[in-house]
Short mmCIF file of C-alpha atoms in Angstrom, two decimals:
data_model
loop_
_atom_site.label_atom_id
_atom_site.label_comp_id
_atom_site.label_asym_id
_atom_site.label_seq_id
_atom_site.Cartn_x
_atom_site.Cartn_y
_atom_site.Cartn_z
CA MET S 172 53.81 -61.26 70.45
CA LYS S 173 54.46 -64.28 68.34
CA PRO S 174 57.28 -63.97 65.79
CA ARG S 175 54.96 -64.69 62.83
CA MET S 176 52.43 -61.99 63.85
CA LYS S 177 55.22 -59.47 64.33
CA TYR S 178 56.50 -60.20 60.85
CA LEU S 179 53.04 -59.62 59.32
CA LEU S 180 52.64 -56.30 61.08
CA GLN S 181 56.03 -55.13 59.90
CA SER S 182 55.23 -56.22 56.33
CA LEU S 183 51.87 -54.35 56.43
CA THR S 184 53.50 -51.22 57.77
CA LEU S 185 56.18 -51.36 55.09
CA SER S 186 53.61 -51.88 52.32
CA THR S 187 51.58 -48.96 53.54
CA LEU S 188 54.64 -46.78 53.69
CA LEU S 189 55.74 -47.78 50.19
CA GLY S 190 52.25 -47.07 48.87
CA THR S 191 52.27 -43.63 50.42
CA VAL S 192 55.70 -42.89 48.96
CA SER S 193 54.59 -44.08 45.49
CA PHE S 194 51.43 -41.91 45.65
CA SER S 195 53.48 -38.92 46.72
CA ALA S 196 55.89 -39.51 43.86
CA LEU S 197 53.01 -39.68 41.38
CA ALA S 198 51.55 -36.51 42.80
CA GLU S 199 54.85 -34.74 42.36
CA ASP S 200 55.17 -35.96 38.78
CA LYS S 201 51.59 -34.66 37.80
CA PRO S 202 51.71 -31.24 36.07
CA GLU S 203 49.99 -28.32 37.69
CA ASN S 204 46.39 -27.55 36.62
CA THR S 205 46.08 -25.13 33.69
CA GLU S 206 44.66 -21.71 34.47
CA GLN S 207 40.87 -21.60 34.21
CA HIS S 208 39.71 -18.63 32.10
CA THR S 209 36.32 -16.97 32.52
CA ALA S 210 33.83 -18.08 29.89
CA VAL S 211 31.83 -15.39 28.07
CA ILE S 212 29.26 -15.45 25.28
CA VAL S 213 30.23 -13.45 22.21
CA GLU S 214 28.56 -12.56 18.92
CA THR S 215 30.44 -11.94 15.69
CA ILE S 216 29.62 -8.52 14.26
CA LYS S 217 28.32 -8.63 10.69
CA ARG S 218 26.34 -6.50 8.29
CA GLN S 219 22.70 -7.45 8.09
CA PRO S 220 19.53 -6.03 6.54
CA LEU S 221 17.81 -4.07 9.26
CA SER S 222 15.15 -1.40 9.21
CA ARG S 223 12.40 -0.05 11.39
CA GLN S 224 9.32 -2.16 10.84
CA TYR S 225 5.73 -1.10 11.46
CA ASP S 226 3.27 -3.82 12.41
CA THR S 227 -0.45 -3.04 12.22
CA PRO S 228 -3.71 -4.95 11.68
CA GLY S 229 -5.46 -4.88 8.33
CA ARG S 230 -8.60 -6.18 6.66
CA VAL S 231 -8.82 -7.83 3.23
CA VAL S 232 -11.23 -6.11 0.83
CA ALA S 233 -12.35 -7.18 -2.64
CA ALA S 234 -10.82 -5.02 -5.36
CA SER S 235 -14.21 -4.92 -7.05
CA ARG S 236 -17.58 -6.16 -5.86
CA ILE S 237 -20.50 -6.15 -8.29
CA ASP S 238 -24.13 -6.98 -7.58
CA ILE S 239 -25.76 -8.69 -10.56
CA VAL S 240 -29.34 -7.42 -11.11
CA PRO S 241 -31.89 -8.19 -13.85
CA ARG S 242 -32.73 -5.46 -16.37
CA VAL S 243 -35.76 -7.12 -17.96
CA THR S 244 -38.78 -9.08 -16.75
CA GLY S 245 -38.98 -12.81 -17.35
CA ILE S 246 -38.58 -16.33 -16.03
CA ILE S 247 -35.09 -17.55 -15.18
CA GLU S 248 -34.58 -20.53 -17.45
CA GLN S 249 -30.99 -21.36 -16.48
CA GLN S 250 -28.44 -20.68 -13.77
CA ALA S 251 -25.17 -21.34 -15.59
CA PHE S 252 -22.65 -21.15 -12.73
CA ILE S 253 -21.68 -23.11 -9.63
CA GLU S 254 -22.13 -21.08 -6.46
CA GLY S 255 -18.85 -20.23 -4.75
CA SER S 256 -16.76 -20.91 -7.84
CA THR S 257 -14.56 -18.59 -9.86
CA VAL S 258 -16.20 -17.11 -12.95
CA ASN S 259 -14.46 -15.34 -15.80
CA GLU S 260 -15.31 -12.01 -17.33
CA GLY S 261 -17.95 -12.53 -20.05
CA GLU S 262 -19.10 -15.91 -18.68
CA LEU S 263 -22.86 -16.60 -18.80
CA LEU S 264 -24.51 -16.49 -15.37
CA PHE S 265 -28.30 -16.48 -16.00
CA GLN S 266 -30.55 -17.09 -18.98
CA ILE S 267 -33.96 -15.37 -18.89
CA GLU S 268 -36.69 -16.50 -21.31
CA LYS S 269 -36.22 -14.61 -24.56
CA ASP S 270 -39.19 -15.59 -26.79
CA SER S 271 -41.25 -12.46 -26.09
CA TYR S 272 -38.22 -10.22 -26.63
CA GLN S 273 -37.44 -11.87 -29.97
CA VAL S 274 -41.04 -11.16 -31.04
CA GLN S 275 -40.71 -7.55 -29.90
CA LEU S 276 -37.55 -7.18 -31.96
CA GLN S 277 -39.34 -8.46 -35.04
CA HIS S 278 -42.17 -5.94 -34.48
CA SER S 279 -39.66 -3.14 -34.16
CA GLN S 280 -37.88 -4.20 -37.30
CA ALA S 281 -41.25 -4.22 -39.15
CA ASP S 282 -42.03 -0.72 -37.87
CA LEU S 283 -38.66 0.45 -39.12
CA ALA S 284 -39.25 -1.02 -42.56
CA SER S 285 -42.66 0.71 -42.73
CA ALA S 286 -41.17 4.03 -41.62
CA LYS S 287 -38.44 3.79 -44.25
CA ALA S 288 -41.05 3.11 -46.95
CA SER S 289 -43.07 6.14 -45.85
CA LEU S 290 -39.93 8.28 -45.93
CA LYS S 291 -39.09 7.09 -49.43
CA GLN S 292 -42.61 7.99 -50.63
CA ALA S 293 -42.46 11.38 -48.94
CA GLU S 294 -39.10 12.16 -50.56
CA THR S 295 -40.46 11.18 -54.00
CA ASP S 296 -43.53 13.40 -53.55
CA LEU S 297 -41.36 16.30 -52.43
CA LYS S 298 -39.18 16.06 -55.58
CA ARG S 299 -42.29 16.11 -57.74
CA TYR S 300 -43.78 19.08 -55.91
CA ARG S 301 -40.58 21.07 -56.35
CA LYS S 302 -40.82 20.63 -60.12
CA LEU S 303 -44.47 21.64 -60.13
CA ILE S 304 -43.87 24.80 -58.13
CA VAL S 305 -41.67 26.09 -60.96
CA THR S 306 -44.65 26.04 -63.40
CA ASN S 307 -47.01 27.33 -60.71
CA ALA S 308 -48.93 24.07 -60.93
CA ILE S 309 -49.11 23.92 -57.11
CA SER S 310 -49.14 26.53 -54.41
CA GLU S 311 -46.41 27.34 -51.93
CA SER S 312 -48.65 25.91 -49.23
CA GLU S 313 -48.79 22.51 -50.90
CA LEU S 314 -45.01 22.47 -51.27
CA GLY S 315 -44.62 23.26 -47.57
CA THR S 316 -46.97 20.46 -46.68
CA ALA S 317 -44.91 18.01 -48.75
CA GLU S 318 -41.71 19.11 -46.98
CA ALA S 319 -43.35 18.67 -43.57
CA THR S 320 -44.54 15.20 -44.56
CA ARG S 321 -41.01 14.28 -45.58
CA ASP S 322 -39.61 15.52 -42.25
CA GLN S 323 -42.21 13.59 -40.26
CA ALA S 324 -41.37 10.42 -42.20
CA ALA S 325 -37.68 10.93 -41.46
CA ALA S 326 -38.45 11.36 -37.75
CA SER S 327 -40.54 8.18 -37.85
CA VAL S 328 -37.56 6.31 -39.27
CA MET S 329 -35.34 7.58 -36.41
CA ALA S 330 -37.95 6.53 -33.85
CA ALA S 331 -38.28 3.09 -35.45
CA GLU S 332 -34.49 2.66 -35.46
CA ALA S 333 -34.43 3.52 -31.74
CA GLY S 334 -37.18 0.96 -31.20
CA VAL S 335 -35.14 -1.71 -32.93
CA GLN S 336 -32.10 -0.80 -30.87
CA GLN S 337 -34.07 -0.98 -27.63
CA ALA S 338 -35.59 -4.32 -28.63
CA ARG S 339 -32.13 -5.67 -29.32
CA LEU S 340 -30.92 -4.42 -25.92
CA ASP S 341 -33.87 -6.03 -24.14
CA LEU S 342 -33.21 -9.29 -25.96
CA GLY S 343 -29.54 -9.05 -24.98
CA TYR S 344 -30.47 -8.45 -21.34
CA THR S 345 -32.07 -11.89 -21.23
CA GLU S 346 -28.54 -13.28 -21.08
CA ILE S 347 -26.68 -12.06 -17.98
CA TYR S 348 -22.88 -12.29 -18.13
CA SER S 349 -20.23 -11.71 -15.49
CA PRO S 350 -18.69 -8.24 -15.92
CA ILE S 351 -15.47 -9.25 -14.11
CA THR S 352 -13.37 -12.28 -13.23
CA GLY S 353 -13.84 -13.23 -9.60
CA ARG S 354 -15.47 -15.44 -7.00
CA ILE S 355 -19.25 -15.69 -7.29
CA GLY S 356 -21.54 -15.97 -4.29
CA LYS S 357 -24.86 -17.66 -3.63
CA ALA S 358 -27.80 -16.95 -5.93
CA THR S 359 -30.79 -15.31 -4.27
CA ILE S 360 -33.34 -16.59 -6.85
CA SER S 361 -33.43 -20.05 -8.39
CA GLU S 362 -34.44 -21.27 -11.82
CA GLY S 363 -38.15 -21.04 -12.66
CA ASN S 364 -38.78 -17.81 -10.75
CA VAL S 365 -39.87 -14.59 -12.39
CA VAL S 366 -37.55 -11.63 -12.06
CA THR S 367 -38.05 -7.96 -12.80
CA PRO S 368 -35.75 -4.91 -12.76
CA ASN S 369 -37.00 -4.40 -9.19
CA SER S 370 -36.12 -7.91 -7.98
CA GLY S 371 -32.82 -6.75 -6.49
CA THR S 372 -29.50 -8.58 -6.50
CA LEU S 373 -29.47 -12.02 -8.09
CA VAL S 374 -25.87 -12.80 -7.09
CA THR S 375 -22.63 -10.99 -6.22
CA VAL S 376 -19.26 -11.36 -7.93
CA ALA S 377 -16.13 -10.24 -6.05
CA GLN S 378 -12.83 -9.68 -7.82
CA GLN S 379 -10.04 -11.31 -5.80
CA ASP S 380 -6.96 -11.05 -7.99
CA PRO S 381 -5.60 -8.53 -7.39
CA ILE S 382 -7.07 -7.86 -3.95
CA TYR S 383 -6.90 -4.97 -1.48
CA VAL S 384 -5.90 -4.76 2.16
CA GLU S 385 -7.14 -1.69 4.03
CA ILE S 386 -5.31 -0.37 7.09
CA ALA S 387 -6.44 2.28 9.58
CA PHE S 388 -3.32 4.25 10.55
CA SER S 389 -3.22 6.66 13.42
CA ASP S 390 -2.37 10.14 12.22
CA LYS S 391 0.86 10.11 14.24
CA LEU S 392 2.03 6.78 12.84
CA LEU S 393 1.26 7.81 9.27
CA VAL S 394 3.27 11.01 9.64
CA ASP S 395 6.23 9.00 10.97
CA ILE S 396 6.07 6.52 8.08
CA ARG S 397 5.77 9.22 5.44
CA ARG S 398 8.68 11.17 6.86
CA ARG S 399 10.89 8.10 6.79
CA ALA S 400 9.70 7.22 3.29
CA MET S 401 10.67 10.71 2.07
CA GLN S 402 14.26 10.00 3.14
CA LEU S 403 14.48 6.87 1.00
CA GLU S 404 15.53 6.62 -2.61
CA GLU S 405 12.84 5.97 -5.21
CA ASN S 406 13.73 2.25 -5.46
CA GLU S 407 13.57 1.90 -1.68
CA LYS S 408 10.01 3.05 -1.11
CA VAL S 409 8.01 1.27 1.55
CA ILE S 410 6.11 -1.91 0.77
CA ALA S 411 3.63 -4.05 2.66
CA ARG S 412 4.06 -7.65 3.75
CA LEU S 413 1.34 -9.80 5.27
CA ILE S 414 1.32 -12.27 8.15
CA LEU S 415 -1.70 -14.57 7.98
CA SER S 416 -3.75 -15.98 10.86
CA ASP S 417 -1.45 -19.04 11.07
CA ASN S 418 1.51 -16.68 11.70
CA LYS S 419 3.04 -17.57 8.34
CA PRO S 420 4.06 -14.89 5.81
CA TYR S 421 2.05 -14.29 2.65
CA PRO S 422 4.24 -15.04 -0.42
CA TYR S 423 3.54 -11.78 -2.29
CA ASP S 424 4.48 -8.23 -1.34
CA GLY S 425 1.96 -5.42 -1.67
CA VAL S 426 2.19 -1.89 -3.05
CA PHE S 427 0.38 1.07 -1.53
CA ASP S 428 -1.94 2.70 -4.05
CA PHE S 429 -4.29 4.86 -1.98
CA ILE S 430 -4.21 7.12 1.07
CA ASP S 431 -7.40 8.80 2.20
CA PRO S 432 -6.94 12.56 1.82
CA THR S 433 -8.63 13.27 5.15
CA VAL S 434 -8.30 12.13 8.75
CA SER S 435 -11.43 10.66 10.33
CA THR S 436 -12.69 13.01 13.02
CA GLU S 437 -14.34 10.08 14.82
CA THR S 438 -11.39 7.69 15.04
CA ASP S 439 -8.45 10.03 14.35
CA THR S 440 -7.19 7.54 11.77
CA VAL S 441 -6.38 7.59 8.07
CA THR S 442 -7.41 4.74 5.75
CA VAL S 443 -4.52 3.41 3.68
CA ARG S 444 -4.85 0.73 1.01
CA ALA S 445 -2.34 -1.74 -0.44
CA VAL S 446 -2.88 -3.99 -3.44
CA PHE S 447 -1.68 -7.62 -3.50
CA ASP S 448 -1.55 -10.33 -6.14
CA ASN S 449 -3.78 -13.22 -5.15
CA PRO S 450 -3.48 -15.88 -7.88
CA GLU S 451 -4.15 -18.83 -5.56
CA GLY S 452 -7.11 -17.13 -3.87
CA LEU S 453 -5.45 -17.44 -0.47
CA LEU S 454 -6.79 -14.04 0.62
CA LEU S 455 -10.55 -13.66 1.02
CA PRO S 456 -12.56 -10.47 1.51
CA GLY S 457 -13.20 -9.79 5.19
CA GLN S 458 -10.11 -11.75 6.29
CA TYR S 459 -7.98 -10.34 9.15
CA VAL S 460 -4.23 -10.04 8.51
CA ARG S 461 -1.18 -8.42 10.10
CA VAL S 462 0.55 -5.90 7.90
CA GLN S 463 4.28 -5.23 8.17
CA ILE S 464 5.53 -2.06 6.54
CA GLU S 465 9.21 -1.57 5.72
CA PRO S 466 11.48 -0.37 2.90
CA LYS S 467 11.47 -2.43 -0.28
CA ASN S 468 15.26 -2.73 -0.35
CA ILE S 469 16.51 -2.93 3.23
CA PRO S 470 20.05 -1.55 3.67
CA LYS S 471 22.68 -3.68 5.43
CA VAL S 472 24.15 -2.15 8.58
CA LEU S 473 26.42 -3.14 11.47
CA ALA S 474 24.25 -4.00 14.45
CA ILE S 475 24.78 -5.58 17.88
CA PRO S 476 22.39 -6.77 20.61
CA GLN S 477 21.29 -4.29 23.26
CA SER S 478 22.79 -6.59 25.93
CA ALA S 479 26.29 -5.85 24.62
CA VAL S 480 26.04 -2.07 25.08
CA GLN S 481 27.02 -0.33 28.33
CA ARG S 482 27.11 3.32 29.28
CA ASP S 483 29.14 5.49 31.62
CA LYS S 484 29.69 9.21 32.07
CA ASP S 485 31.71 9.33 28.84
CA GLY S 486 29.11 7.64 26.68
CA PHE S 487 28.41 4.21 25.21
CA PHE S 488 30.95 1.38 25.07
CA VAL S 489 31.20 -2.37 24.51
CA MET S 490 33.60 -5.14 25.46
CA ILE S 491 35.17 -7.19 22.67
CA VAL S 492 37.41 -10.24 22.62
CA ASN S 493 40.47 -9.70 20.41
CA ASP S 494 42.59 -12.23 18.53
CA GLN S 495 44.62 -12.97 21.71
CA GLN S 496 41.38 -13.82 23.53
CA GLN S 497 41.78 -10.73 25.69
CA VAL S 498 39.06 -8.29 26.67
CA GLU S 499 39.14 -4.79 25.14
CA GLN S 500 36.89 -1.83 25.72
CA ARG S 501 35.59 0.01 22.65
CA ARG S 502 33.79 3.35 22.59
CA VAL S 503 30.98 3.28 20.04
CA ASP S 504 28.82 5.82 18.26
CA LEU S 505 25.25 4.49 18.06
CA SER S 506 22.52 5.34 15.57
CA GLN S 507 19.16 3.87 16.60
CA GLN S 508 17.55 0.85 18.18
CA ILE S 509 15.68 -1.47 15.82
CA ARG S 510 14.01 -4.68 17.00
CA GLY S 511 16.35 -5.22 19.95
CA LEU S 512 19.54 -4.25 18.11
CA TRP S 513 21.73 -1.14 18.18
CA VAL S 514 22.83 0.16 14.80
CA ILE S 515 26.55 1.08 14.92
CA LYS S 516 27.80 4.29 13.28
CA SER S 517 31.46 3.85 14.26
CA GLY S 518 33.78 2.15 16.76
CA LEU S 519 33.42 -1.46 15.61
CA ASN S 520 34.40 -3.45 12.55
CA GLU S 521 32.74 -6.35 10.81
CA GLY S 522 34.08 -9.70 12.03
CA GLU S 523 34.97 -8.57 15.57
CA GLN S 524 33.50 -10.43 18.53
CA VAL S 525 31.48 -8.46 21.03
CA ILE S 526 30.64 -9.84 24.47
CA THR S 527 26.88 -10.23 25.02
CA GLU S 528 26.84 -12.33 28.23
CA GLY S 529 29.26 -12.41 31.16
CA LEU S 530 30.19 -8.72 31.14
CA GLN S 531 30.04 -8.49 34.93
CA LYS S 532 32.68 -11.25 35.33
CA VAL S 533 35.49 -9.80 33.19
CA GLN S 534 37.86 -6.85 33.19
CA VAL S 535 39.77 -5.07 30.45
CA GLY S 536 42.95 -6.99 29.56
CA GLU S 537 41.74 -10.27 31.04
CA THR S 538 42.12 -13.44 28.99
CA VAL S 539 38.78 -15.19 28.55
CA LYS S 540 37.24 -18.20 26.91
CA ALA S 541 34.91 -16.92 24.17
CA MET S 542 31.93 -19.00 23.12
CA ILE S 543 29.85 -18.06 20.09
CA ALA S 544 26.19 -17.38 20.82
CA ILE S 545 23.83 -19.96 19.34
CA PRO S 546 20.94 -18.34 17.42
CA ASP S 547 17.45 -19.07 18.67
CA ALA S 548 15.71 -21.82 16.74
CA GLU S 549 12.87 -20.68 14.50
#
């Protein structure tokens, strides 16, 4: 081998050796890897409003629904409302021709005036006859006739007064007003048509504020709700909340005001009614809604997810992560399950961290890496 080639090979071998030594030295200087702790998902225990909630379908019903019918015969001269709009109590709806009823009132008033004049004459004659009977100028029979004439005249006055009153009523019936405030429907007869008391419904007005929601409860469910309601304080009675067809909550709570006193033998259900404010008219009669029933003032309780609870021969227990990031076992006394959560009677304190995921990977006393559970996005 040539001297130059031999020198290159020796230099390459030396460089390689020095590189290996340097790498080994660096490897020795690098600190050992830190211990890898098992990661678990935890949830911080806190008090939260929680109660058993009943979810059932319901149907919106008008609080009052009135069919407007004519009470006199005549031509409809005016329809004073816009179909589908909101009308106020006392607002004019229809105007029926009134000329003939004004004439009838005048006739009745004339009959009353005549009857009053006849009564006045009969009373004058009776006074005179009573003076004459004292001097025997007339007979008892003539006096009796005068008294009967006076009584008949008085009866005629009463009949004439009733006629005037009826004529006034008939004239008043030519103007049809809304008896309630509510949404008015479509008119069945238009202007220019003749109506009679037998014409049927002219239009319907439905009161919508407040408005009712009717629910058909099974007998079993109603008994359960009423038993739980009896255990609540007066200011914690159950209320109704609505979920509309778009899955959004209705902004006003409802109050139950009626329970049917009997159970339907056909459906084995009981009709229950709740009343709701409806100032914006968001609820319409016939609308389908979901009704959620729960206490008005929901108590705050300690609750943990079902996934955190385990059970053995000694009862229920959970795993928590203490301040030293070590796993502890805690025996717990449970109350009831509500919407995927266990209500805690005793064994845990507010602020402690309970393991909800990764229970199978850890043991009591083990140091772990706790990560807070991220709530589901709405």
